[in-house]
Amino acid sequence: MIRHRFSAEDFHKMAEAGILGEDDRVELIRGEVVELSPPSKRHMAALKRLMHALFPLQQAKKALLQVQDPLRLFPDTEPQPDLALLAYRDDFYQERVPEAKDALLVVEVAETSLDHDLKVKLPLYAKAGVPEVWVVDLVREKVHVFRRPQGEAYGEERALEDGELSVLGLKVPVKEVLL
């Protein structure tokens, strides 16, 4: 099998040239363009609930919400997490793609992608230093919370079926995310 490796810059040039369409659901993982499966209705609803719950942080200019847009982790890795909570900037990152250092929280919503999210993407987020990751497991109805990145893993991991999630002082009921 022949594989072609790309940098994030190559990836963006392919999009600018029309090789990758604006509606293509792809991300760059370790230099490879990976196709994402289309989200289910339940996935879309969970993401909307998360956006609704976290929006007060954007209104208060504590953070910016980014939904299914690129987050540059490394020169050859630019996943598109379902949701990223970024450090607030008045220019809304108009001049550059947000990077791992800008991420306060990354959220992946998993219905069919749990294995990929936990085994492929989570180690990349940890290695890049993303301080907190939530993986919303819609099948088992729990939210996996990862904190304190250490190498390619996280030093703290919890799986919540109820209770509250907390970010930047905002409390989000787990049940509200999993409905």
XYZ file of C-alpha atoms in Angstrom:
179
model
C 0.000 0.000 0.000
C 1.349 3.417 -0.968
C 0.708 6.179 1.522
C 1.204 9.875 0.927
C 1.978 12.027 3.949
C 0.829 15.617 4.094
C 1.549 18.574 6.332
C -1.211 20.790 7.681
C -0.110 23.405 5.132
C -0.500 20.854 2.294
C -3.910 19.944 3.708
C -5.070 23.580 3.577
C -3.650 24.047 0.067
C -5.682 21.016 -1.092
C -8.800 22.675 0.304
C -7.951 26.018 -1.331
C -7.384 24.256 -4.672
C -10.761 22.511 -4.428
C -9.260 19.027 -4.056
C -10.960 18.845 -0.682
C -14.408 20.385 -0.690
C -15.760 22.620 2.048
C -18.327 19.963 2.917
C -15.852 17.057 2.956
C -15.725 15.530 6.436
C -12.009 14.869 6.728
C -9.220 15.551 9.181
C -5.447 15.242 9.097
C -4.045 12.610 11.481
C -0.268 12.004 11.479
C 0.002 13.183 7.894
C -2.903 11.125 6.547
C -6.234 12.478 5.388
C -8.877 10.530 7.310
C -12.540 10.527 6.340
C -15.017 11.059 9.164
C -18.317 9.216 9.287
C -21.452 11.351 9.013
C -22.947 12.247 12.394
C -26.193 10.637 13.516
C -29.170 12.666 14.714
C -28.318 11.754 18.306
C -24.707 12.893 17.792
C -25.885 16.212 16.335
C -28.329 16.752 19.202
C -25.665 16.023 21.829
C -23.351 18.522 20.165
C -26.083 21.172 20.117
C -26.764 20.570 23.835
C -23.059 20.994 24.577
C -22.922 24.227 22.579
C -25.974 25.522 24.429
C -24.523 24.596 27.828
C -21.085 26.118 27.119
C -22.266 29.243 25.282
C -22.329 31.393 28.467
C -18.510 31.143 28.502
C -18.380 32.739 25.064
C -20.944 35.380 25.987
C -18.791 36.295 28.996
C -15.679 36.405 26.733
C -14.007 33.702 28.813
C -13.649 31.356 25.832
C -14.668 30.768 22.230
C -16.633 27.757 21.046
C -15.338 26.026 17.943
C -17.485 23.328 16.368
C -16.060 20.679 14.027
C -13.242 22.962 12.840
C -9.517 22.185 12.692
C -7.279 22.300 15.743
C -3.576 22.127 14.863
C -1.781 19.776 17.230
C 1.405 19.212 15.221
C 2.665 20.188 11.754
C 1.131 16.969 10.348
C -1.904 16.611 12.609
C -5.039 18.703 12.496
C -8.111 16.868 13.811
C -11.553 18.406 13.781
C -12.885 17.779 17.279
C -16.629 17.960 17.644
C -16.192 20.907 19.964
C -13.219 22.871 21.234
C -13.298 25.548 23.892
C -10.553 28.002 22.954
C -8.860 30.876 24.740
C -10.868 33.988 23.922
C -9.536 36.253 21.172
C -11.256 39.341 19.818
C -10.316 38.355 16.251
C -11.944 34.896 16.644
C -8.763 33.297 15.193
C -9.320 34.950 11.835
C -5.615 34.970 10.927
C -4.627 31.424 11.919
C -5.902 27.963 12.724
C -6.206 27.505 16.506
C -3.477 25.347 18.011
C -3.255 22.989 20.979
C -1.904 25.826 23.152
C -5.182 27.712 22.519
C -7.427 24.822 23.603
C -8.917 24.899 27.076
C -11.122 21.857 26.463
C -11.716 19.442 23.589
C -14.920 17.414 23.333
C -15.464 14.376 21.124
C -18.987 12.959 20.820
C -18.821 9.230 20.144
C -21.522 6.922 18.915
C -19.582 4.847 16.382
C -16.170 6.502 16.849
C -15.377 5.670 20.495
C -12.446 3.386 19.666
C -10.919 5.953 17.287
C -11.469 8.812 19.741
C -9.877 6.948 22.675
C -7.065 5.097 20.900
C -6.051 7.498 18.135
C -7.134 11.031 18.980
C -6.847 11.054 22.789
C -3.092 10.226 22.808
C -2.537 13.012 20.247
C -4.425 15.532 22.397
C -2.382 14.472 25.447
C 0.940 14.651 23.589
C 0.023 18.139 22.299
C -0.760 19.264 25.862
C -4.523 19.825 25.588
C -5.364 20.240 29.287
C -8.790 18.584 29.301
C -10.745 16.266 27.002
C -14.318 15.026 27.343
C -15.389 11.996 25.322
C -19.169 11.742 25.328
C -20.023 8.048 24.935
C -23.587 8.029 23.627
C -23.774 4.212 23.533
C -22.828 3.560 27.175
C -24.298 6.885 28.295
C -21.291 8.285 30.120
C -18.816 11.104 29.737
C -15.134 10.231 30.020
C -13.184 13.153 31.482
C -9.421 13.311 30.959
C -7.154 15.849 32.680
C -3.439 16.403 33.324
C -1.730 15.375 30.067
C 1.419 13.301 30.579
C 3.139 12.132 27.430
C 0.550 10.346 25.289
C -1.874 9.771 28.168
C -3.743 11.663 30.847
C -2.915 11.457 34.543
C -6.544 11.773 35.588
C -9.457 9.890 34.052
C -13.056 9.643 35.244
C -16.205 8.210 33.680
C -19.367 10.009 34.747
C -22.931 8.782 34.303
C -24.402 11.576 36.415
C -23.182 14.536 38.447
C -21.661 17.630 36.898
C -18.938 18.526 34.475
C -17.061 21.719 35.232
C -15.020 24.035 33.054
C -13.928 27.603 33.801
C -16.329 27.689 36.756
C -19.337 26.683 34.633
C -21.225 23.570 35.780
C -22.855 21.318 33.182
C -25.086 18.440 34.330
C -23.914 15.161 32.757
C -27.526 14.101 32.148
C -28.085 17.276 30.113
C -25.311 16.189 27.721
C -26.472 12.562 27.467
C -30.234 13.046 26.952
